[in-house]
Amino acid sequence: MAEEPLEINEVDLFPKAMGATVVDRWTLSSAPDESRAPALAWWPVARIGLGLVVKRRIFKVFMGLGLINFLFFSAMIYFLAGLAAQLKGQRFGQGPLEFARNFIFTGTGESYRDFISGQNIVVMLLLAISGAVLVGNDFRFRSLTFYFSKPLERWQYFLGKLVATSLLVSMLTLLPCLALFVEYGLFGDTFDYFIESWRIFFGIVAYGLLVSVGMSTLLLGVAALLQRTISIVMVWGLIFIFLPIVTEVIHEAARGSHYWKLLDFWSLLQWCSNAFFGIESSLFSAEPWYPIAALAAWLGAALWAFWSKTRAVEVVS
Amino acid sequence: MNPVSIRELAKWYGEIAGLNKVNIELQTGITGLVGPNGAGKSTLMKILTGQLRPSYGEVLILGEDVWKTPSARRRLGYAPEGDSFYEDMSVLSFVRAMGRLCGLGGSADAFAHEALRQTGALEFAGKRLKACSKGMRQRAKLAQALVHKPDILVLDEPLNGIDAGGRREMLRLFEELAASGATIIVSSHILEEIEAVTDQILFLAQGNVIASGPLAEVRGLLKDHPLKLLVTASDPRRLGARLIESGLVTGIVFQRRRGLEEEDLVLSVPQVESFYRAFPGLARELGVVVERLVPLDASAEAVFGYLVGEEMGGGA
């Protein structure tokens, strides 16, 4: 080309571009350099996924529900701390205050576990509705071709989707729980709470991550397999509502045998949370590897479903 | 080094061969990919873009194996035939997102605008995909293939759904991109349009490349299908007799022009080059004025028909 390449600034692209007479990829602006490391190729996938769900009204509804629960706990911590400051040095009212503290929010592992477990219900509903948008539609409408013709490996696509879903779950579980932990610690007389409660902090992070990654992996498998919202909601309901009821009935019928609880995803999460927070539990106390193996089997099955559907796209094509 | 090298490429779906030991070297410029349904066009395009693993052989994009080295796909732009993507996204968001998937970071927005302008999609950049017409979606799809300025473009039926004016624009864009050094592989069932922008055509049938190269050369190789030429001359009868006598043609049909006494000649020419060399001298020798000499079945459509007929074992 005889012409000097036009220097196009990102900001003023339009005015100069309008003046160009020849559509030419080399003279209008040079080919872009790779500005993102190939190892981070999963991030745009996560970004697309997040963008799709966050813009939906239903997401705002579920975030609102999660926020209500969080604000309730947060307000209680604030209220009890304020009350404690007011009653400091007074004999009157200490009894009811202790009662309220123990009843509402104790700042122990149990209270954070219960908070996350409560949020899990909202998470379950959100994921059931968002599964098709996040993953199912890619398979159903063959949008995967847009992803896999780009410099992206299959595991990076999976990781991107997993990160997007996990971030959504974290917004409802891990992050608000950490905020409650910080709030509770800040309202104490000293900062000793943060030092003494390292196990609780570990429990919040570990349980929060398990819920985020575990439920996301499960969703990816179910959504890739079923693709349509209605089917995903039905199977999701089967896993999280019907199966716990059935296992509970069988558990009662089998005279308290815990093994049937291995089928219940909620029970497995609960066992893990107790282990992370150091809470005593009679569930699977004799055989700790059983729930770990059962959880691994659930997640393994979900991974297999996702992977096989991704490969199936290749075969069908 | 050729931009695209396809070596011994085979793809099997169980016992069915999608592609059968295909060897192609593609140069810079536009190459048309032509074949009936099930010929292996889509399989070839999917392997070319790294979406399908070859059963055997390899595809090298600028020297790199496209399946084994995903980063090689940065040099590729692909517009698939299907256009299902996230319908709630705006055209701009879609193209920008695709740019990011290709490794663009902060510059994705500027490059997306540029690609949209190139494809004439800038005016509806803010429109949601679900509100776009088929033609708009085609342009958006093309823009996402161009956004990262690839060296090689693979376009599957890119002109479907675009109006006549839009098609001309698109074809001009392909020509401009090819002129500036891009390699473009384009499949279309509208052969005339492919023919208008390139004479490099790859004919596929039943998973095999049945012919490739400039259309005129491929046509010349079809010995079983003599080229049909329409000749309008001042004395068609005398010219026809002389041509038969010379052995340059194997058949002549006299075709009366509608409503007129005059006749045209439709010649069957087995050796096209010899005919073109000898014909002017012969006409001059007879003192016949030749007003028109038009090949009737040298189009991609006709050549394709003959090729497929031969491949199926029939012949036209």
XYZ file of C-alpha atoms in Angstrom:
633
model
C 0.000 0.000 0.000
C 1.319 3.381 -0.963
C -0.742 5.249 1.572
C 0.505 5.815 5.066
C -1.539 3.805 7.578
C -4.082 5.972 9.344
C -3.537 6.153 13.046
C -6.895 5.589 14.661
C -7.308 6.373 18.296
C -9.926 4.293 20.094
C -11.622 7.440 21.305
C -11.910 9.226 17.988
C -12.384 6.214 15.771
C -15.596 7.413 14.205
C -14.669 10.797 12.746
C -11.512 9.476 11.088
C -13.037 6.196 10.000
C -15.867 8.027 8.308
C -13.287 9.769 6.142
C -11.688 6.539 4.980
C -12.671 5.599 1.470
C -11.307 2.096 1.252
C -12.324 -0.617 3.636
C -8.983 -2.080 4.458
C -8.037 -3.893 7.608
C -4.388 -3.039 7.250
C -4.580 0.654 6.532
C -7.505 1.639 8.752
C -5.757 0.308 11.806
C -3.227 -2.407 12.306
C -4.092 -5.904 13.420
C -4.391 -5.971 17.191
C -1.703 -7.494 19.333
C -2.799 -10.159 21.709
C -3.686 -8.122 24.735
C -4.815 -10.980 26.952
C -2.676 -13.949 27.927
C -3.984 -17.173 26.312
C -4.202 -18.742 29.774
C -6.881 -16.178 30.633
C -9.010 -17.033 27.599
C -11.725 -18.281 29.967
C -12.369 -14.822 31.388
C -14.384 -13.459 28.401
C -16.567 -16.586 28.615
C -17.238 -15.830 32.283
C -17.888 -12.191 31.471
C -20.420 -13.036 28.774
C -22.191 -15.452 31.128
C -22.317 -12.973 33.986
C -23.568 -10.215 31.712
C -26.391 -12.410 30.452
C -27.719 -13.282 33.896
C -27.125 -9.982 35.663
C -29.229 -8.093 33.107
C -32.254 -10.321 33.750
C -35.062 -9.178 36.009
C -35.255 -12.551 37.706
C -31.654 -12.163 38.873
C -32.513 -8.886 40.536
C -35.477 -10.537 42.274
C -33.339 -13.333 43.712
C -30.539 -10.942 44.631
C -33.166 -8.905 46.431
C -34.335 -11.954 48.356
C -30.756 -12.810 49.300
C -30.160 -9.222 50.304
C -33.177 -9.191 52.612
C -31.761 -12.142 54.566
C -28.336 -10.518 54.683
C -29.720 -7.166 55.812
C -31.723 -8.866 58.543
C -28.602 -10.519 59.963
C -26.561 -7.352 59.499
C -29.156 -5.200 61.218
C -29.375 -7.638 64.098
C -25.605 -7.534 64.632
C -25.743 -3.742 64.557
C -28.761 -3.627 66.848
C -27.246 -6.010 69.414
C -23.910 -4.185 69.349
C -25.671 -0.871 69.864
C -27.764 -2.299 72.670
C -24.689 -3.791 74.315
C -22.974 -0.381 74.222
C -26.043 1.278 75.737
C -26.300 -1.295 78.520
C -22.577 -1.371 79.250
C -21.976 -1.216 82.999
C -25.639 -1.591 83.791
C -26.972 -4.651 85.477
C -30.401 -4.135 84.030
C -31.026 -5.787 80.701
C -27.888 -7.978 80.499
C -29.930 -11.175 80.728
C -32.289 -10.384 77.835
C -29.302 -9.131 75.785
C -27.441 -12.437 76.195
C -30.629 -14.269 75.353
C -31.075 -12.174 72.190
C -27.425 -12.682 71.189
C -27.686 -16.435 71.508
C -31.009 -16.554 69.812
C -30.397 -14.248 66.859
C -26.722 -14.215 65.892
C -24.050 -15.759 68.023
C -20.989 -15.080 65.863
C -20.085 -18.749 66.071
C -19.536 -21.187 63.221
C -23.128 -22.386 63.473
C -24.539 -18.927 62.797
C -22.442 -18.418 59.648
C -23.181 -21.958 58.494
C -26.886 -21.365 58.984
C -26.687 -18.072 57.122
C -25.054 -19.702 54.080
C -27.439 -22.673 54.278
C -30.372 -20.252 54.301
C -28.957 -18.433 51.279
C -28.541 -21.784 49.529
C -32.291 -21.935 48.998
C -32.204 -18.661 47.060
C -29.114 -19.889 45.195
C -30.878 -23.112 44.252
C -33.816 -21.176 42.811
C -31.597 -18.688 40.993
C -29.498 -21.409 39.397
C -32.541 -23.414 38.331
C -33.852 -20.400 36.433
C -30.467 -19.245 35.081
C -29.135 -22.635 33.975
C -30.549 -22.454 30.471
C -29.289 -18.894 29.953
C -25.845 -19.670 31.291
C -25.210 -23.004 29.643
C -28.235 -24.798 28.196
C -28.841 -22.405 25.325
C -25.260 -22.784 24.090
C -25.944 -26.445 23.433
C -29.548 -26.076 22.381
C -29.006 -23.340 19.808
C -25.506 -24.483 18.804
C -23.874 -21.263 19.913
C -20.857 -23.328 20.885
C -19.571 -22.923 17.361
C -18.893 -19.246 18.126
C -16.804 -20.249 21.146
C -14.910 -23.193 19.751
C -13.891 -21.450 16.529
C -12.052 -18.944 18.711
C -8.672 -19.570 20.375
C -10.372 -21.326 23.253
C -10.019 -24.854 24.550
C -12.905 -26.859 25.913
C -11.613 -26.740 29.484
C -11.349 -22.957 29.206
C -14.982 -22.788 28.122
C -15.920 -24.943 31.132
C -13.802 -22.843 33.468
C -15.370 -19.623 32.156
C -18.871 -20.923 32.740
C -17.879 -22.276 36.146
C -16.379 -18.959 37.201
C -19.480 -17.053 36.030
C -21.837 -19.335 37.948
C -19.598 -19.460 41.020
C -19.390 -15.673 41.130
C -23.192 -15.463 41.041
C -23.437 -17.954 43.907
C -20.680 -16.192 45.845
C -22.581 -12.919 45.589
C -25.341 -14.551 47.597
C -23.315 -16.722 49.975
C -19.600 -16.224 50.453
C -19.361 -12.446 50.060
C -22.294 -11.458 52.337
C -21.154 -14.019 54.900
C -17.656 -12.515 54.934
C -19.272 -9.086 55.309
C -21.211 -10.344 58.350
C -18.009 -11.796 59.814
C -16.219 -8.468 59.424
C -19.200 -6.543 60.802
C -19.479 -8.801 63.837
C -15.766 -8.486 64.517
C -15.762 -4.711 64.156
C -18.578 -4.271 66.662
C -16.656 -6.147 69.371
C -14.686 -4.355 72.075
C -11.391 -5.542 70.606
C -10.217 -7.074 67.341
C -9.463 -10.346 69.118
C -12.491 -11.878 67.457
C -10.663 -11.909 64.102
C -7.643 -13.651 65.631
C -9.576 -16.105 67.762
C -12.047 -16.961 65.005
C -9.598 -18.109 62.320
C -11.411 -21.436 62.151
C -14.686 -19.627 61.498
C -13.037 -17.547 58.776
C -11.643 -20.713 57.203
C -15.075 -22.325 57.496
C -16.786 -19.401 55.744
C -14.282 -19.379 52.885
C -14.197 -23.170 52.500
C -17.954 -23.676 52.783
C -18.650 -20.641 50.597
C -16.307 -21.941 47.920
C -17.708 -25.452 48.138
C -21.257 -24.179 47.729
C -20.223 -21.889 44.865
C -18.105 -24.362 42.935
C -20.096 -27.470 43.873
C -23.509 -26.148 42.946
C -22.094 -24.502 39.816
C -20.516 -27.743 38.633
C -23.760 -29.569 39.254
C -25.657 -26.921 37.317
C -23.254 -27.070 34.368
C -23.760 -30.819 34.096
C -27.550 -30.670 34.435
C -27.935 -27.684 32.098
C -25.671 -29.175 29.423
C -27.618 -32.407 29.586
C -31.155 -30.989 29.643
C -30.737 -27.528 28.097
C -34.327 -26.279 28.516
C -35.331 -24.241 31.572
C -38.349 -26.388 32.386
C -36.324 -29.624 32.325
C -33.539 -28.073 34.393
C -36.032 -26.816 36.993
C -37.624 -30.268 37.226
C -34.339 -32.121 37.739
C -33.088 -29.407 40.056
C -36.258 -29.874 42.111
C -35.694 -33.615 42.059
C -32.173 -33.231 43.420
C -32.829 -30.555 46.018
C -36.414 -31.179 47.122
C -37.608 -34.650 46.213
C -34.382 -36.561 46.928
C -33.960 -35.158 50.482
C -37.563 -36.138 51.278
C -37.129 -39.640 49.855
C -33.813 -40.220 51.613
C -35.317 -38.975 54.880
C -38.222 -41.409 54.554
C -35.878 -44.286 53.749
C -33.565 -43.163 56.549
C -36.467 -43.442 59.002
C -37.593 -46.750 57.542
C -34.056 -48.160 57.692
C -33.943 -47.417 61.409
C -31.656 -44.446 61.216
C -29.087 -45.773 58.749
C -27.098 -42.756 57.526
C -26.014 -44.332 54.271
C -29.143 -43.232 52.429
C -28.210 -39.651 53.242
C -25.295 -40.053 50.851
C -27.794 -39.584 48.035
C -28.866 -36.225 49.398
C -26.738 -33.341 48.093
C -27.926 -31.047 50.892
C -26.833 -33.553 53.578
C -23.425 -33.831 51.952
C -23.027 -30.046 51.910
C -24.152 -29.902 55.527
C -21.617 -32.557 56.523
C -18.863 -30.612 54.766
C -19.907 -27.357 56.423
C -19.783 -28.987 59.864
C -16.330 -30.320 59.079
C -15.103 -26.906 57.865
C -16.453 -25.011 60.872
C -15.381 -27.725 63.325
C -18.954 -28.426 64.414
C -19.661 -31.789 66.000
C -22.065 -33.899 63.990
C -23.285 -37.458 64.276
C -23.771 -37.706 60.504
C -21.211 -40.079 58.943
C -18.972 -39.621 61.993
C -17.593 -43.123 61.650
C -16.835 -43.034 57.924
C -15.762 -39.523 56.853
C -14.650 -40.770 53.433
C -18.145 -41.833 52.506
C -19.602 -38.311 52.111
C -16.413 -37.121 50.409
C -16.674 -39.970 47.926
C -20.414 -39.339 47.431
C -19.819 -35.636 46.797
C -17.017 -36.474 44.383
C -19.383 -38.863 42.597
C -22.044 -36.141 42.221
C -19.555 -33.646 40.880
C -17.818 -36.254 38.732
C -21.147 -37.195 37.145
C -21.874 -33.524 36.427
C -18.442 -33.049 34.873
C -18.884 -36.156 32.778
C -22.300 -34.954 31.567
C -20.885 -31.573 30.588
C -17.868 -33.060 28.872
C -19.805 -35.696 26.988
C -22.306 -33.114 25.723
C -19.467 -30.904 24.554
C -18.011 -33.829 22.636
C -21.446 -34.803 21.356
C -21.687 -31.425 19.631
C -18.677 -32.510 17.616
C -20.249 -35.807 16.610
C -23.670 -34.370 15.746
C -22.039 -31.690 13.652
C 4.302 -21.078 3.066
C 0.682 -21.298 2.012
C -1.819 -19.720 4.413
C -3.837 -22.938 4.564
C -2.481 -26.447 4.032
C -4.813 -29.399 4.279
C -2.980 -32.694 4.197
C -4.470 -36.165 3.905
C -7.486 -34.922 5.829
C -10.148 -37.481 6.661
C -13.110 -37.346 9.004
C -15.208 -40.370 9.817
C -18.535 -40.360 11.598
C -18.671 -43.989 12.596
C -18.640 -45.798 9.280
C -19.601 -42.749 7.257
C -16.833 -40.720 5.682
C -17.412 -36.999 6.080
C -14.140 -36.240 4.315
C -11.892 -38.650 2.518
C -8.148 -37.922 2.293
C -8.458 -34.341 1.182
C -5.313 -32.471 0.128
C -5.620 -28.756 -0.544
C -3.186 -25.865 -0.553
C -4.971 -22.514 -0.415
C -3.367 -19.280 -1.523
C -4.151 -15.713 -0.586
C -7.351 -14.492 -2.201
C -10.853 -15.865 -2.397
C -11.610 -19.541 -2.795
C -15.147 -20.674 -3.374
C -16.304 -23.903 -1.791
C -19.022 -25.617 -3.747
C -20.868 -28.859 -3.167
C -24.300 -30.339 -2.586
C -25.708 -31.030 0.886
C -23.657 -33.721 2.583
C -20.640 -33.083 0.355
C -18.453 -32.338 3.365
C -18.367 -28.529 3.140
C -19.443 -27.937 6.709
C -17.179 -30.697 8.004
C -14.250 -29.158 6.152
C -15.069 -25.703 7.507
C -15.424 -26.983 11.050
C -12.102 -28.803 10.874
C -10.513 -25.731 9.309
C -11.677 -23.630 12.248
C -10.589 -26.129 14.889
C -14.050 -27.173 16.002
C -13.744 -30.751 14.861
C -10.883 -33.135 15.425
C -9.731 -34.737 12.164
C -9.825 -38.537 12.144
C -6.665 -38.483 10.077
C -4.362 -35.876 8.563
C -3.864 -32.272 9.545
C -4.862 -28.698 8.802
C -2.104 -26.122 9.040
C -3.004 -22.471 9.407
C 0.086 -20.435 8.587
C 2.160 -23.451 9.532
C 0.401 -24.310 12.799
C -1.896 -27.250 13.402
C -5.277 -25.696 14.052
C -6.549 -28.537 16.266
C -3.428 -29.018 18.368
C -2.633 -25.320 18.715
C -5.740 -23.341 19.663
C -3.782 -20.090 19.513
C -3.550 -20.627 15.734
C -7.264 -19.795 15.642
C -6.387 -16.195 16.423
C -5.433 -15.934 12.770
C -8.858 -17.210 11.738
C -12.230 -15.565 11.466
C -15.281 -17.779 11.101
C -18.857 -16.914 10.265
C -20.989 -20.041 10.635
C -24.168 -20.652 8.703
C -26.314 -20.723 11.839
C -26.680 -17.462 13.687
C -27.997 -18.415 17.091
C -26.342 -16.490 19.811
C -27.570 -14.641 22.859
C -30.627 -12.886 21.516
C -30.746 -10.251 24.246
C -27.317 -8.962 23.316
C -26.967 -5.915 21.143
C -25.078 -6.292 17.878
C -22.209 -4.231 19.288
C -22.021 -6.292 22.507
C -22.001 -9.488 20.464
C -19.159 -8.378 18.211
C -17.226 -6.945 21.158
C -17.658 -10.168 23.138
C -16.390 -12.176 20.179
C -13.403 -9.848 19.943
C -12.637 -10.484 23.593
C -12.817 -14.226 22.988
C -10.139 -13.689 20.340
C -7.846 -12.095 22.889
C -8.708 -8.416 22.481
C -8.662 -6.555 25.762
C -9.313 -2.851 26.130
C -9.272 -2.303 22.379
C -12.187 -4.701 21.780
C -14.684 -1.852 21.640
C -12.784 0.133 19.005
C -12.188 -2.925 16.862
C -15.833 -3.944 17.169
C -16.894 -0.515 15.884
C -14.473 -0.819 13.024
C -15.703 -4.283 12.036
C -19.311 -3.105 12.218
C -18.512 -0.178 9.978
C -16.743 -2.427 7.481
C -19.763 -4.670 7.214
C -22.298 -1.855 7.175
C -23.718 -2.881 10.532
C -22.787 0.231 12.472
C -26.166 1.856 11.939
C -27.917 -0.887 13.898
C -25.097 -1.586 16.366
C -27.317 -0.818 19.342
C -30.135 -3.074 18.221
C -30.734 -6.352 20.019
C -29.998 -9.457 17.995
C -33.534 -10.741 18.431
C -34.845 -7.579 16.752
C -32.500 -7.889 13.764
C -33.542 -9.103 10.335
C -31.779 -12.022 8.683
C -29.649 -9.641 6.649
C -28.654 -7.650 9.732
C -27.715 -10.830 11.542
C -25.561 -11.910 8.613
C -23.702 -8.619 8.765
C -23.272 -8.928 12.527
C -21.948 -12.444 12.058
C -19.505 -11.260 9.454
C -18.404 -8.408 11.721
C -17.615 -10.837 14.542
C -15.482 -12.846 12.124
C -13.567 -9.710 11.113
C -13.260 -8.057 14.506
C -9.762 -9.311 15.350
C -8.476 -8.728 11.804
C -7.741 -12.327 10.931
C -5.490 -13.414 8.103
C -7.863 -16.164 7.084
C -11.639 -15.872 6.840
C -13.912 -18.884 6.656
C -17.438 -17.898 5.685
C -20.274 -20.395 5.528
C -23.096 -19.148 3.291
C -22.400 -15.495 4.194
C -24.785 -14.083 1.596
C -27.922 -15.906 2.688
C -30.702 -13.519 3.565
C -28.923 -10.393 2.350
C -30.679 -8.334 -0.313
C -29.152 -7.858 -3.779
C -27.591 -4.486 -2.961
C -26.197 -5.823 0.295
C -24.716 -8.802 -1.518
C -22.849 -6.559 -3.894
C -21.467 -4.625 -0.923
C -20.409 -7.821 0.796
C -18.747 -9.179 -2.317
C -16.907 -5.909 -2.745
C -15.759 -6.170 0.869
C -14.489 -9.713 0.256
C -12.592 -8.510 -2.795
C -11.049 -5.631 -0.868
C -10.031 -7.898 1.978
C -8.552 -10.396 -0.456
C -6.710 -7.616 -2.272
C -5.148 -6.539 0.996
C -3.736 -10.002 1.637
C -6.447 -12.036 3.337
C -7.278 -15.616 2.479
C -11.031 -16.067 2.215
C -12.807 -19.382 1.958
C -16.434 -18.877 1.156
C -19.163 -21.415 0.638
C -22.351 -20.451 -1.088
C -25.094 -22.200 -2.935
C -25.412 -19.132 -5.161
C -22.618 -20.105 -7.498
C -22.951 -17.069 -9.728
C -21.985 -14.872 -6.818
C -18.914 -16.888 -5.985
C -17.988 -16.819 -9.640
C -18.279 -13.052 -9.665
C -15.510 -12.634 -7.095
C -13.204 -15.556 -7.758
C -12.302 -18.151 -10.306
C -10.622 -20.313 -7.679
C -13.235 -22.899 -6.897
C -13.097 -26.082 -4.882
C -15.740 -28.634 -5.832
C -16.644 -31.152 -3.130
C -18.864 -34.211 -3.421
C -19.290 -37.167 -1.075
C -16.367 -36.096 1.073
C -13.942 -35.832 -1.833
C -12.466 -32.881 -3.661
C -13.626 -33.645 -7.167
C -12.016 -30.625 -8.794
C -10.169 -27.496 -7.791
C -8.570 -24.533 -9.442
C -9.610 -21.796 -11.845
C -13.068 -22.469 -13.216
C -12.024 -22.205 -16.872
C -9.304 -24.816 -16.378
C -11.663 -27.171 -14.586
C -14.193 -26.737 -17.383
C -11.538 -27.483 -19.983
C -10.714 -30.770 -18.281
C -14.239 -32.102 -18.646
C -13.598 -34.070 -21.840
C -16.853 -35.975 -21.640
C -18.815 -32.747 -21.665
C -17.897 -30.705 -24.760
C -18.222 -27.006 -24.152
C -21.399 -25.574 -25.630
C -20.850 -22.326 -27.515
C -23.535 -20.087 -28.948
C -22.419 -18.415 -32.171
C -24.267 -15.690 -34.035
C -22.771 -15.286 -37.511
C -23.693 -13.851 -40.874
C -23.807 -17.267 -42.640
C -24.398 -19.901 -39.985
C -25.037 -22.837 -42.346
C -21.765 -22.441 -44.245
C -19.827 -21.817 -41.031
C -21.362 -24.914 -39.414
C -20.486 -27.132 -42.357
C -16.891 -25.911 -42.318
C -16.581 -26.470 -38.584
C -17.827 -30.072 -38.856
C -15.434 -30.660 -41.730
C -12.527 -29.322 -39.698
C -13.265 -31.674 -36.794
C -13.211 -28.796 -34.314
C -16.765 -29.516 -33.204
C -18.527 -32.782 -32.554
C -22.053 -31.486 -32.953
C -24.060 -28.524 -34.153
C -27.591 -27.441 -33.363
C -29.207 -24.721 -35.448
C -31.342 -22.618 -33.194
C -33.867 -20.243 -34.733
C -34.104 -16.923 -32.998
C -37.576 -16.179 -31.738
C -39.742 -14.478 -34.349
C -36.888 -14.205 -36.821
C -35.590 -16.083 -39.822
C -31.984 -15.983 -38.634
C -30.416 -18.941 -36.916
C -27.782 -19.213 -34.223
C -25.359 -22.067 -33.923
C -24.924 -24.081 -30.758
C -21.606 -25.870 -31.082
C -20.273 -28.814 -29.067
C -16.548 -28.184 -28.701
C -14.380 -30.994 -27.285
C -10.994 -29.200 -27.450
C -11.665 -25.674 -26.325
C -8.149 -24.286 -26.735
C -7.706 -25.664 -30.274
C -11.110 -24.300 -31.198
C -10.351 -20.793 -29.954
C -7.027 -20.844 -31.800
C -8.448 -22.021 -35.124
C -11.895 -20.375 -35.175
C -10.968 -16.752 -36.064
C -8.864 -17.865 -39.090
C -11.605 -20.192 -40.234
C -14.284 -17.481 -40.090
C -11.996 -15.072 -41.905
C -11.287 -17.673 -44.590
C -15.040 -18.069 -45.202
C -15.678 -14.335 -45.036
C -18.249 -14.874 -42.286
C -18.884 -12.095 -39.784
C -19.145 -13.419 -36.237
C -21.349 -11.192 -34.095
C -21.436 -13.223 -30.919
C -19.531 -16.115 -29.322
C -20.840 -17.064 -25.878
C -20.066 -20.151 -23.773
C -23.339 -21.638 -22.544
C -22.153 -24.093 -19.916
C -18.888 -22.752 -18.521
C -20.523 -21.320 -15.432
C -19.739 -22.751 -12.018
C -23.281 -24.068 -11.903
C -22.907 -26.026 -15.134
C -19.421 -27.274 -14.303
C -20.634 -28.348 -10.913
C -23.543 -30.202 -12.478
C -21.212 -32.118 -14.786
C -18.729 -32.863 -12.007
C -21.358 -34.175 -9.646
C -22.871 -36.206 -12.470
C -19.484 -37.798 -13.154
C -18.819 -38.383 -9.462
C -22.120 -40.195 -9.160
C -21.096 -42.313 -12.127
C -23.637 -40.895 -14.522
C -22.512 -38.011 -16.641
C -24.754 -35.426 -18.150
